[in-house]
GROMACS .gro file of C-alpha atoms in nm:
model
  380
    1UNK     CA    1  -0.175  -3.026   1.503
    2UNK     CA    2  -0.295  -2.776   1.265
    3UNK     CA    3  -0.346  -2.513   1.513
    4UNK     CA    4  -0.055  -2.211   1.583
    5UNK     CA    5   0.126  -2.308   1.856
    6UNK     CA    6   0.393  -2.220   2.092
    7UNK     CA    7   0.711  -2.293   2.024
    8UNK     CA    8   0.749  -2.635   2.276
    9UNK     CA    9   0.415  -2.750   2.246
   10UNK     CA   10   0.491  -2.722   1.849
   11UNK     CA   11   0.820  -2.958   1.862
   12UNK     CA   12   0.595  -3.172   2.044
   13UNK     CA   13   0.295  -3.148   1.796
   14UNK     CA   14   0.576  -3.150   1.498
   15UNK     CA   15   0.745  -3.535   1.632
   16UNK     CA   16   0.390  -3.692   1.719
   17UNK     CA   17   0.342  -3.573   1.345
   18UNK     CA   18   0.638  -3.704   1.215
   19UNK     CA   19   0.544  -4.007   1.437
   20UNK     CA   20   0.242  -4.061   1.333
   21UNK     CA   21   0.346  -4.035   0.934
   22UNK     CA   22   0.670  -4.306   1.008
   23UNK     CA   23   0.342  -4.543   1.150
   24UNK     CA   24   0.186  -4.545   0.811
   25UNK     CA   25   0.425  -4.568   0.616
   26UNK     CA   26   0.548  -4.866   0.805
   27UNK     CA   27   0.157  -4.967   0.751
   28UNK     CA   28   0.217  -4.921   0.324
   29UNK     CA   29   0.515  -5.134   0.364
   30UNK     CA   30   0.301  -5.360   0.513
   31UNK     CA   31   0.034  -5.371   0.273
   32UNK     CA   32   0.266  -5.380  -0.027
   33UNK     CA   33   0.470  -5.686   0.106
   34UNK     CA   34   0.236  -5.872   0.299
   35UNK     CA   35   0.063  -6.177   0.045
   36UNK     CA   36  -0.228  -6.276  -0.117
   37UNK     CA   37  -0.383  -6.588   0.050
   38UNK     CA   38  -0.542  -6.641  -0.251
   39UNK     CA   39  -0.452  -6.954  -0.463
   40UNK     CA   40  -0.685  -7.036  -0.757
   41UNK     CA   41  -0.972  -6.724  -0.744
   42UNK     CA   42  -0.900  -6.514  -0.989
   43UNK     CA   43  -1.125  -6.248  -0.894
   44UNK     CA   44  -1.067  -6.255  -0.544
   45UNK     CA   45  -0.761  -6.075  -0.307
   46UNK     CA   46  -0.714  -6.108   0.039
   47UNK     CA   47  -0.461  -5.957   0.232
   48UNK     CA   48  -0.365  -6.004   0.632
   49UNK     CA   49  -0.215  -5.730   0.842
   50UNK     CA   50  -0.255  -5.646   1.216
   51UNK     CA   51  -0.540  -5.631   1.301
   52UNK     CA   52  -0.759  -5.560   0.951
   53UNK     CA   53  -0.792  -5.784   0.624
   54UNK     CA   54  -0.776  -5.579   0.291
   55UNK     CA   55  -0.994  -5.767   0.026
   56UNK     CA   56  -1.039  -5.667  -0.345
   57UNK     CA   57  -1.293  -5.793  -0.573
   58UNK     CA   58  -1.189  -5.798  -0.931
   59UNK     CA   59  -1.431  -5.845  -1.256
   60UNK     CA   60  -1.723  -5.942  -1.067
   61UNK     CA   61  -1.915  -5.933  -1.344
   62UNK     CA   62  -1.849  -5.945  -1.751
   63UNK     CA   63  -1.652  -5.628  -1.851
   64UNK     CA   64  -1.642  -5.449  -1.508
   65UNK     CA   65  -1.483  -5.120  -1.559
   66UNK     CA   66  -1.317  -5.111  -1.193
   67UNK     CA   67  -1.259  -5.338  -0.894
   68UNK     CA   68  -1.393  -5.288  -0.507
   69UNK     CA   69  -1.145  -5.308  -0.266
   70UNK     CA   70  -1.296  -5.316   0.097
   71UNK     CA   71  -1.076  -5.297   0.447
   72UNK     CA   72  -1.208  -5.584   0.710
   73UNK     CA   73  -1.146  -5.429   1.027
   74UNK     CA   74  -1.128  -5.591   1.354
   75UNK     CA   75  -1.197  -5.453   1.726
   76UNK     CA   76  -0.987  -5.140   1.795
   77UNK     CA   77  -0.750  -5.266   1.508
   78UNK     CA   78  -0.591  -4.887   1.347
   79UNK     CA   79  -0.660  -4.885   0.989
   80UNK     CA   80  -0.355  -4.669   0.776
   81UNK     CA   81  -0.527  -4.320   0.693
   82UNK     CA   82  -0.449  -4.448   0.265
   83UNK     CA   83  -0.726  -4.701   0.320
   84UNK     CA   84  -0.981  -4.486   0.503
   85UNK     CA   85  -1.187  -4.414   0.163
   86UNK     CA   86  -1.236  -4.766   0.071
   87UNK     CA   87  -1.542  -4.931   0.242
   88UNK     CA   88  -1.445  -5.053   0.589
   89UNK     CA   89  -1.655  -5.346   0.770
   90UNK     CA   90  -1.615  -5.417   1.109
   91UNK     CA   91  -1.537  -5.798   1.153
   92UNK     CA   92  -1.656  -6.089   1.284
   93UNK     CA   93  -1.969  -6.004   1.172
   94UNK     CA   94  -2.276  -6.103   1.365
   95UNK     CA   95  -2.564  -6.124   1.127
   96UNK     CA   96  -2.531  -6.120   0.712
   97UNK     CA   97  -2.794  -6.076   0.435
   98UNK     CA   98  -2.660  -6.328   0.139
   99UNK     CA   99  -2.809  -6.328  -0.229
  100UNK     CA  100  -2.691  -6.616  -0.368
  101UNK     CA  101  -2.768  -7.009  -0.282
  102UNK     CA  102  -2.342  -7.082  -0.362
  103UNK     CA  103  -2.344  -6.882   0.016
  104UNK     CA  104  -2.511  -7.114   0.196
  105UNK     CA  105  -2.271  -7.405   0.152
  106UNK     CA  106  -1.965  -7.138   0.277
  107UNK     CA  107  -2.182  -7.028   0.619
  108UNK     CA  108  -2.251  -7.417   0.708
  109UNK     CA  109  -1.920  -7.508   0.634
  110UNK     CA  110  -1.765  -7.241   0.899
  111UNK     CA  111  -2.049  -7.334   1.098
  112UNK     CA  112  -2.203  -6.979   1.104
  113UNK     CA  113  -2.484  -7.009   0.966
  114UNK     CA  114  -2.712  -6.937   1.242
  115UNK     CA  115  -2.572  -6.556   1.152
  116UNK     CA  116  -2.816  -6.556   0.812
  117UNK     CA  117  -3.068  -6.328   0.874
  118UNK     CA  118  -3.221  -6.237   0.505
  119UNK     CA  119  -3.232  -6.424   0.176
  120UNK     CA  120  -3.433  -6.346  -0.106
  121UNK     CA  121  -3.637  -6.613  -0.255
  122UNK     CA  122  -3.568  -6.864   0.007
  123UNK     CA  123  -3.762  -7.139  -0.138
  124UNK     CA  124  -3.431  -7.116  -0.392
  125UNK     CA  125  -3.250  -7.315  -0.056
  126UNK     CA  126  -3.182  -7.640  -0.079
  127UNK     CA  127  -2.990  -7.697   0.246
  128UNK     CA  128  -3.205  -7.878   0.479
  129UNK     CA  129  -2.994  -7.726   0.789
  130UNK     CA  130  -3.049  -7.359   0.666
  131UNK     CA  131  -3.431  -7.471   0.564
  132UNK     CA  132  -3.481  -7.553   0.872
  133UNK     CA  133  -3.354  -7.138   1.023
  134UNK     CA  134  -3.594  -7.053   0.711
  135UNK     CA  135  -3.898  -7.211   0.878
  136UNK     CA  136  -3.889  -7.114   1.287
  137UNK     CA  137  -3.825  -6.816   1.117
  138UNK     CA  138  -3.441  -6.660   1.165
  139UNK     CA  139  -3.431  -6.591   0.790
  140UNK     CA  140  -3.654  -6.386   0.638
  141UNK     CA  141  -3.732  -6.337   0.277
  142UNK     CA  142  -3.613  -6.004   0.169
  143UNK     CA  143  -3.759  -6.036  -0.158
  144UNK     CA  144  -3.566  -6.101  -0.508
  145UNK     CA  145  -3.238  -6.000  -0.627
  146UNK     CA  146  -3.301  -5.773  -0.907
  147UNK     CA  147  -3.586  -5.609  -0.674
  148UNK     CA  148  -3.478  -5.663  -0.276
  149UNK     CA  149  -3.761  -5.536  -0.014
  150UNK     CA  150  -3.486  -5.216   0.121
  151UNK     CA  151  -3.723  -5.146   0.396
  152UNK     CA  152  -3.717  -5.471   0.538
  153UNK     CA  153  -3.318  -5.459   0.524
  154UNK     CA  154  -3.355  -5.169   0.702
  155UNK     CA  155  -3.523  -5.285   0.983
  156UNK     CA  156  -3.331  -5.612   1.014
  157UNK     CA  157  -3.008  -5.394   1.044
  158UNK     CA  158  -2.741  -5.676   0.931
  159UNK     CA  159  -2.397  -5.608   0.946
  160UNK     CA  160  -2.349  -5.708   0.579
  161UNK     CA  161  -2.519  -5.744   0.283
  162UNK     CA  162  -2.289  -6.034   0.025
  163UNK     CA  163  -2.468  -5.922  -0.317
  164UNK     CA  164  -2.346  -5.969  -0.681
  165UNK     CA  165  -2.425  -5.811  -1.011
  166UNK     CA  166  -2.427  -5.871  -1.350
  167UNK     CA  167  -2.331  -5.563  -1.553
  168UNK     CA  168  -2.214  -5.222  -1.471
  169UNK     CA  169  -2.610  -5.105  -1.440
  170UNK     CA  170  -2.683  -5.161  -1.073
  171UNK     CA  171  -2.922  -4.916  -0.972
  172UNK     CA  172  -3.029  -5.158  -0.643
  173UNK     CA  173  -2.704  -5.167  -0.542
  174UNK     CA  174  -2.667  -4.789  -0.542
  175UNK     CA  175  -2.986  -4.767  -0.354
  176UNK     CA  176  -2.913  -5.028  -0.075
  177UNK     CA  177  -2.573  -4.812  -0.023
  178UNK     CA  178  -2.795  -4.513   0.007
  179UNK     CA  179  -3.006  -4.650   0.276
  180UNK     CA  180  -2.675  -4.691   0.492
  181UNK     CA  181  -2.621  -5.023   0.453
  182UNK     CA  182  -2.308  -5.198   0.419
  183UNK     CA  183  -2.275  -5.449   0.098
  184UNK     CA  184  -1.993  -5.605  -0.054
  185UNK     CA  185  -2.023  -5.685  -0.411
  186UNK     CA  186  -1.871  -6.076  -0.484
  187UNK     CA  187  -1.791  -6.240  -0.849
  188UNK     CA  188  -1.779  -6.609  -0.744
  189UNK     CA  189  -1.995  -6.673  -1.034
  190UNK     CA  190  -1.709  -6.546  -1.298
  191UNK     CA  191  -1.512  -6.752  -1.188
  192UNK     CA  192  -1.398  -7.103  -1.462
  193UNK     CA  193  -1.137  -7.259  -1.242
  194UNK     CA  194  -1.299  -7.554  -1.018
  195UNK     CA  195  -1.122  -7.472  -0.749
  196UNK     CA  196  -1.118  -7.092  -0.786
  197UNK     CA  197  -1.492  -7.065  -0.705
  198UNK     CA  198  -1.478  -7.309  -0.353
  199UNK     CA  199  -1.178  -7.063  -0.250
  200UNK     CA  200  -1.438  -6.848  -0.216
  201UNK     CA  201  -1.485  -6.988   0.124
  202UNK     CA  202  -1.156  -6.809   0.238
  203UNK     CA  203  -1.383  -6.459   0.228
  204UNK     CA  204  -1.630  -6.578   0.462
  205UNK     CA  205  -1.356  -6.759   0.675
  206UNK     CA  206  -1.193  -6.336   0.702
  207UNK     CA  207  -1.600  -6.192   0.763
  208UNK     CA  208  -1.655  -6.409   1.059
  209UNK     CA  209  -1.315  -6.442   1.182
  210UNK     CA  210  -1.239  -6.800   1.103
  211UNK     CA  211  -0.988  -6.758   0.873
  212UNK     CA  212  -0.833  -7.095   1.000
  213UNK     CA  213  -1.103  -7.325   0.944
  214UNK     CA  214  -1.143  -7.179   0.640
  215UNK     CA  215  -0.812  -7.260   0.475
  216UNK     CA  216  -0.809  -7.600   0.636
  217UNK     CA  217  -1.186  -7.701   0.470
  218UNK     CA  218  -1.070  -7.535   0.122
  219UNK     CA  219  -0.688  -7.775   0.138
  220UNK     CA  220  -0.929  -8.098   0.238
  221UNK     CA  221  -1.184  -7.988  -0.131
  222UNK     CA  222  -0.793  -7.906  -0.296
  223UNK     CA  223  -0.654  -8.249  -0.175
  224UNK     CA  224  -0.986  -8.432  -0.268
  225UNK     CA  225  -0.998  -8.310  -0.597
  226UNK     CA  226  -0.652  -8.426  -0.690
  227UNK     CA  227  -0.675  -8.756  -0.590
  228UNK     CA  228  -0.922  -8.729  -0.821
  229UNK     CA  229  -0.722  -8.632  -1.095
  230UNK     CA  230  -0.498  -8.902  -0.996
  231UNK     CA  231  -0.768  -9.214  -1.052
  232UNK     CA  232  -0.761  -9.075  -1.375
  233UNK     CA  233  -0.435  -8.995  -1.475
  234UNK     CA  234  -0.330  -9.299  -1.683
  235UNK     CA  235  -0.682  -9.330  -1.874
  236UNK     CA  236  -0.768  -9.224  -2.214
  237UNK     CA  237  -0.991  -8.910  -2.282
  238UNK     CA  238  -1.189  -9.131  -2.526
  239UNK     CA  239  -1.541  -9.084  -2.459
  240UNK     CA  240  -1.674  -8.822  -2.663
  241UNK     CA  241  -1.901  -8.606  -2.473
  242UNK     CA  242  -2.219  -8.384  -2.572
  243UNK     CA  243  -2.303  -8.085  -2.307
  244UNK     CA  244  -2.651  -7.931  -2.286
  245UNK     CA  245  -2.966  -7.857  -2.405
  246UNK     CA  246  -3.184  -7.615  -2.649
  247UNK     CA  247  -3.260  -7.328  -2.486
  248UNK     CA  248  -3.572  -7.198  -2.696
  249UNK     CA  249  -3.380  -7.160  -3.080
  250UNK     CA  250  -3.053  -7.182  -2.944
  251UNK     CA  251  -2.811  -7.494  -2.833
  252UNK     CA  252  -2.520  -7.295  -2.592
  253UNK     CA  253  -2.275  -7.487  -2.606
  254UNK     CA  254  -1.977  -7.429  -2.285
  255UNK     CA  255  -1.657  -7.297  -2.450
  256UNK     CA  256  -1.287  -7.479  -2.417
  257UNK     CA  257  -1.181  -7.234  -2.114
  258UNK     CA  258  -1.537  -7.256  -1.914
  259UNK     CA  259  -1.597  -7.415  -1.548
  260UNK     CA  260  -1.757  -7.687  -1.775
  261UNK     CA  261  -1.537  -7.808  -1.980
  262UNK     CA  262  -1.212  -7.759  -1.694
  263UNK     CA  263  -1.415  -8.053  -1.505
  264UNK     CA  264  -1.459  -8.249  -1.859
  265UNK     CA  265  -1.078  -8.213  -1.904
  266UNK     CA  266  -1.004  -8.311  -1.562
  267UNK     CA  267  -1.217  -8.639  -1.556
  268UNK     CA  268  -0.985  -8.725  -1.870
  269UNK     CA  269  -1.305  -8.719  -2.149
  270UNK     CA  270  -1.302  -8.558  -2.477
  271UNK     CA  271  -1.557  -8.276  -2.442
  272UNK     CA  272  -1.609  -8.230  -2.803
  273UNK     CA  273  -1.593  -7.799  -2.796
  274UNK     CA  274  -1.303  -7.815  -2.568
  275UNK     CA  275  -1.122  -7.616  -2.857
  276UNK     CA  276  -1.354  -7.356  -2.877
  277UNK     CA  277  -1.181  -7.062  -2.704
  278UNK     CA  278  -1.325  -6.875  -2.435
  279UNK     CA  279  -1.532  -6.890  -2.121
  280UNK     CA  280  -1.879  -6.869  -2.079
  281UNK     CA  281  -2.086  -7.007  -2.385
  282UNK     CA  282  -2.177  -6.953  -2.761
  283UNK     CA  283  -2.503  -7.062  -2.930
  284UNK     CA  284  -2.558  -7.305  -3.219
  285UNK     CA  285  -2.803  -7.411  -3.400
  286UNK     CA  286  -2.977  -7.764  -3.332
  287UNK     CA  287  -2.874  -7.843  -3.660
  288UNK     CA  288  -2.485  -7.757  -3.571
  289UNK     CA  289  -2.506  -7.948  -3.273
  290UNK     CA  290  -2.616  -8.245  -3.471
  291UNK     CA  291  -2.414  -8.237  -3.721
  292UNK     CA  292  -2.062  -8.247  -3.470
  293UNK     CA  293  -2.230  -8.426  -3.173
  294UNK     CA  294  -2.486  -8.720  -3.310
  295UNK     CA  295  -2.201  -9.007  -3.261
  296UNK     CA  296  -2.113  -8.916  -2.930
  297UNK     CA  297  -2.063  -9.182  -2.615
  298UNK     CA  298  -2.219  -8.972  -2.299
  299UNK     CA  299  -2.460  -8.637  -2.318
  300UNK     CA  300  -2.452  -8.439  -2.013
  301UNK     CA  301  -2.777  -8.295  -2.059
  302UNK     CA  302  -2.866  -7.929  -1.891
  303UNK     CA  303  -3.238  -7.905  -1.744
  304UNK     CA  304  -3.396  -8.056  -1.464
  305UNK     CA  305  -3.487  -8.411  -1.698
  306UNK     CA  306  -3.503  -8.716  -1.496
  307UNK     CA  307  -3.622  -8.941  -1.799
  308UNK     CA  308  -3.586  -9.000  -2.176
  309UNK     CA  309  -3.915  -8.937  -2.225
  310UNK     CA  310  -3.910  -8.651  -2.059
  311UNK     CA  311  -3.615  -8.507  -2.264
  312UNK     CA  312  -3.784  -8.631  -2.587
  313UNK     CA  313  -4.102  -8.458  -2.527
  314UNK     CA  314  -3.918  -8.118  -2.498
  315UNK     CA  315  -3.761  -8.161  -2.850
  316UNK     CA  316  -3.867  -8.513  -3.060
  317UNK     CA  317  -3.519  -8.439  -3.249
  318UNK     CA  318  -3.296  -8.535  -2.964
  319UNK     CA  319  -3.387  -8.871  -3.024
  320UNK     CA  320  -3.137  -8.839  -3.297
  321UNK     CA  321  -2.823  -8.871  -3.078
  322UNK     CA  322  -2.662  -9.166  -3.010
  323UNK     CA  323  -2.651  -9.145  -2.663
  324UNK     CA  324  -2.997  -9.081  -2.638
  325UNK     CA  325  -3.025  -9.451  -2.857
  326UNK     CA  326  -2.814  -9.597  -2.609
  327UNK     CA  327  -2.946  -9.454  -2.295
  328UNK     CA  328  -2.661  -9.274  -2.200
  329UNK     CA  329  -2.792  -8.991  -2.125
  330UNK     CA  330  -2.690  -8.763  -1.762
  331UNK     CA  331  -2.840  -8.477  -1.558
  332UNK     CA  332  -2.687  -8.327  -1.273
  333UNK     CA  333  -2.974  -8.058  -1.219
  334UNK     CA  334  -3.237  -8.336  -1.146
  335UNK     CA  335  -3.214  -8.321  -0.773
  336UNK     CA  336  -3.388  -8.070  -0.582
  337UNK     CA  337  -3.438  -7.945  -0.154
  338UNK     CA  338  -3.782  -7.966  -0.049
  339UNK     CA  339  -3.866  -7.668  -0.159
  340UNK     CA  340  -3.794  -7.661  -0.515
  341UNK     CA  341  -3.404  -7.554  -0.523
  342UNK     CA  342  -3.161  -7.715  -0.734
  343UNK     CA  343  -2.956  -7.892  -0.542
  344UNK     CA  344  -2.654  -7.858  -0.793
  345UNK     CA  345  -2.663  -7.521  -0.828
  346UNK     CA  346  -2.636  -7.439  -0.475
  347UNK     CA  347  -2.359  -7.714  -0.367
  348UNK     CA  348  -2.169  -7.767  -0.672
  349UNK     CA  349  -1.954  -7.424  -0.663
  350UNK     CA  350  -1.787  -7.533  -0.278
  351UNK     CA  351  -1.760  -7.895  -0.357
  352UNK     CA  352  -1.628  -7.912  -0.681
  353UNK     CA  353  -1.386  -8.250  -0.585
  354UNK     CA  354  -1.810  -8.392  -0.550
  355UNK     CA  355  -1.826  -8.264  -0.880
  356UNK     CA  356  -1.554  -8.415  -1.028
  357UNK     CA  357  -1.598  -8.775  -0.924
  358UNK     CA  358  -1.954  -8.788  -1.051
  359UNK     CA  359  -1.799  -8.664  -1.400
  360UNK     CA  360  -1.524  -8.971  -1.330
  361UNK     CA  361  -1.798  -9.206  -1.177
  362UNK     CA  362  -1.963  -9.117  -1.573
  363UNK     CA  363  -1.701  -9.131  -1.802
  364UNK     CA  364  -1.464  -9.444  -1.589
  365UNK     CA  365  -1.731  -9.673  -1.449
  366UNK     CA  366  -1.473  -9.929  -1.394
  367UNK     CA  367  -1.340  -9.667  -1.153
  368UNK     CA  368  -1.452  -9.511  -0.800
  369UNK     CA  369  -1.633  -9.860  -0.730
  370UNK     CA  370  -1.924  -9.800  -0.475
  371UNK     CA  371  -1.902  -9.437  -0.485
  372UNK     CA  372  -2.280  -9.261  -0.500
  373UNK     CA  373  -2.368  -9.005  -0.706
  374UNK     CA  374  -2.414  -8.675  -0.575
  375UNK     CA  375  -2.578  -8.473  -0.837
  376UNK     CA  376  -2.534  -8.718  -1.144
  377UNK     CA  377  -2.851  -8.940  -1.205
  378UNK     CA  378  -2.907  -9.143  -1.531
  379UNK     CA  379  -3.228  -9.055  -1.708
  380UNK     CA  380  -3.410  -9.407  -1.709
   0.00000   0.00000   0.00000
């Protein structure tokens, strides 16, 4: 059509032009009034037309200077030429490289995990269904996140690589691109809303074409969570909780608007830096932590301590606590898979109504009678 022409065949060039720009604007119509699907994610934007998904990842990591919008593109589907210099994936896939053990949970879920073909560090895999692809082989170890083996990616070719990072620095991310392959950069980890990080799920649902199941296994976690709630409603936030641990010098405590203290709030107990403002944490001194936290009912202890003595040996002044006195002390990192992975870290993210009830199941004994911890365990 950009060729001279004579004068008929240029009429006909000049209305399959005209055509052709009536299509895509139709298409921007589309894309400007067709919804998100997304709920509680903050970071996270998924849009349905015909035939291709438009999905934009925002602040995937702390101070992210720009977002990464990606078109998922289905067989033969047209994609509008405005969207043809984002990153385009062809979808369902049929093999993915994931980086993170909060995947795992998604691909079982949708029931595609048999498509995992690379992990790194997969003794980090708790999952005894995935373990079990990890040792006849199907998933190879691709080597570590900050450091991932490129020419074994290479070679095992997989239609998508779900990676994260953690500050505008990337360099492995610019060199995976390089090699040719295709990656999509995720920020379920920034995310403080409970149920913001299991709608997650709804991404893998739109890569693997089961955008279906997807919703219906995220409004089952959404309706378990606020019965939850519910059990709850009518009781008093008065057990004063303690969060954490020392971390070398430093006590980081979770702030008032963190993933922590959302699930504190919600089991109705009176996290006791629930007005400190902000997400992520801030570190005290021991000494601070004392001083606000010594009289308080439950600690919720961060490390992988499955007794007192354990906990005491690591620092003799915990002992100080009250809850450490009274035994009511809680870890929900003590579990692991048989290969060393903490069992929390991996599950907790997509179940967070599992979550919740062992927070309730702590602070409400009197409630959620026979109900079995799933990450919670009492250091004896």
């Amino acid at each position: 059509m950009k060729f001279y022409l004579p004068k008929l065949v240029f009429f006909l060039s000049f209305f399959i032009l005209t055509s052709c720009k009536k299509s895509e604007n139709i298409e921007t119509v589309k894309s400007e009034t067709a919804k998100n699907s997304i709920e509680f994610a903050s970071g996270l934007s998924i849009v349905k037309q015909e035939g291709y998904s438009v999905v934009t990842i925002s602040n995937p990591w702390p101070n992210a200077n720009k977002d990464f919008k990606y078109v998922l593109k289905e067989k033969d589907a047209k994609v509008p030429d405005s969207l043809q210099t984002y990153t385009t994936i062809k979808v369902p896939l049929e093999s993915v490289v994931v980086t993170s053990t909060t995947n795992i949970p998604f691909l079982e879920m949708l029931e595609v995990e048999d498509k995992l073909v690379g992990f790194p560090h997969t003794d980090y895999i708790s999952s005894e269904k995935t373990r079990a692809l990890i040792d006849k082989g199907s998933v190879k170890n691709v080597g570590q996140n900050e450091k991932l083996n490129i020419e074994q990616l290479i070679e095992l070719s997989p239609d998508l690589i779900v990676t994260f990072g953690v500050d505008n620095n990337n360099p492995m991310l610019d060199n995976l691109k390089k090699s040719g392959l295709n990656v999509l950069i995720q920020g379920d980890w920034m995310e403080q809303s409970p149920l913001g990080k299991a709608e997650w799920i709804k991404l893998y649902g739109t890569l693997f074409g089961k955008e279906d199941k997807a919703k219906e296994l995220f409004d089952k976690i959404v309706e378990s969570y606020n019965q939850a709630i519910k059990l709850v409603a009518d009781k008093p936030a008065t057990t004063k909780v303690l969060y954490g641990s020392m971390y070398e010098d430093v006590w980081y405590v979770a702030k008032g608007n963190s993933w922590v203290a959302q699930f504190m709030k919600d089991a109705k107990a009176d996290y006791l830096w629930s007005n400190l403002k902000g997400t992520g944490s801030e570190g005290l001194s021991f000494e601070k932590v004392l001083d606000k936290a010594k009289g308080a009912n439950v600690w919720v202890v961060s490390g992988s301590f499955k007794t007192l003595e354990e906990l005491q040996k690591a620092n003799p002044h915990y002992g100080e606590f009250d809850a450490f006195k009274n035994k009511t002390v809680y870890s929900l990192e003590s579990k692991f898979g048989a290969t060393g992975g903490t069992i929390f870290y991996e599950l907790s993210p997509s179940r967070p109504d599992l979550v919740l009830k062992d927070y309730i199941k702590i602070f409400h004994p009197d409630l959620l009678t026979g109900y079995e911890f799933t990450f919670a365990s009492k250091l004896n």
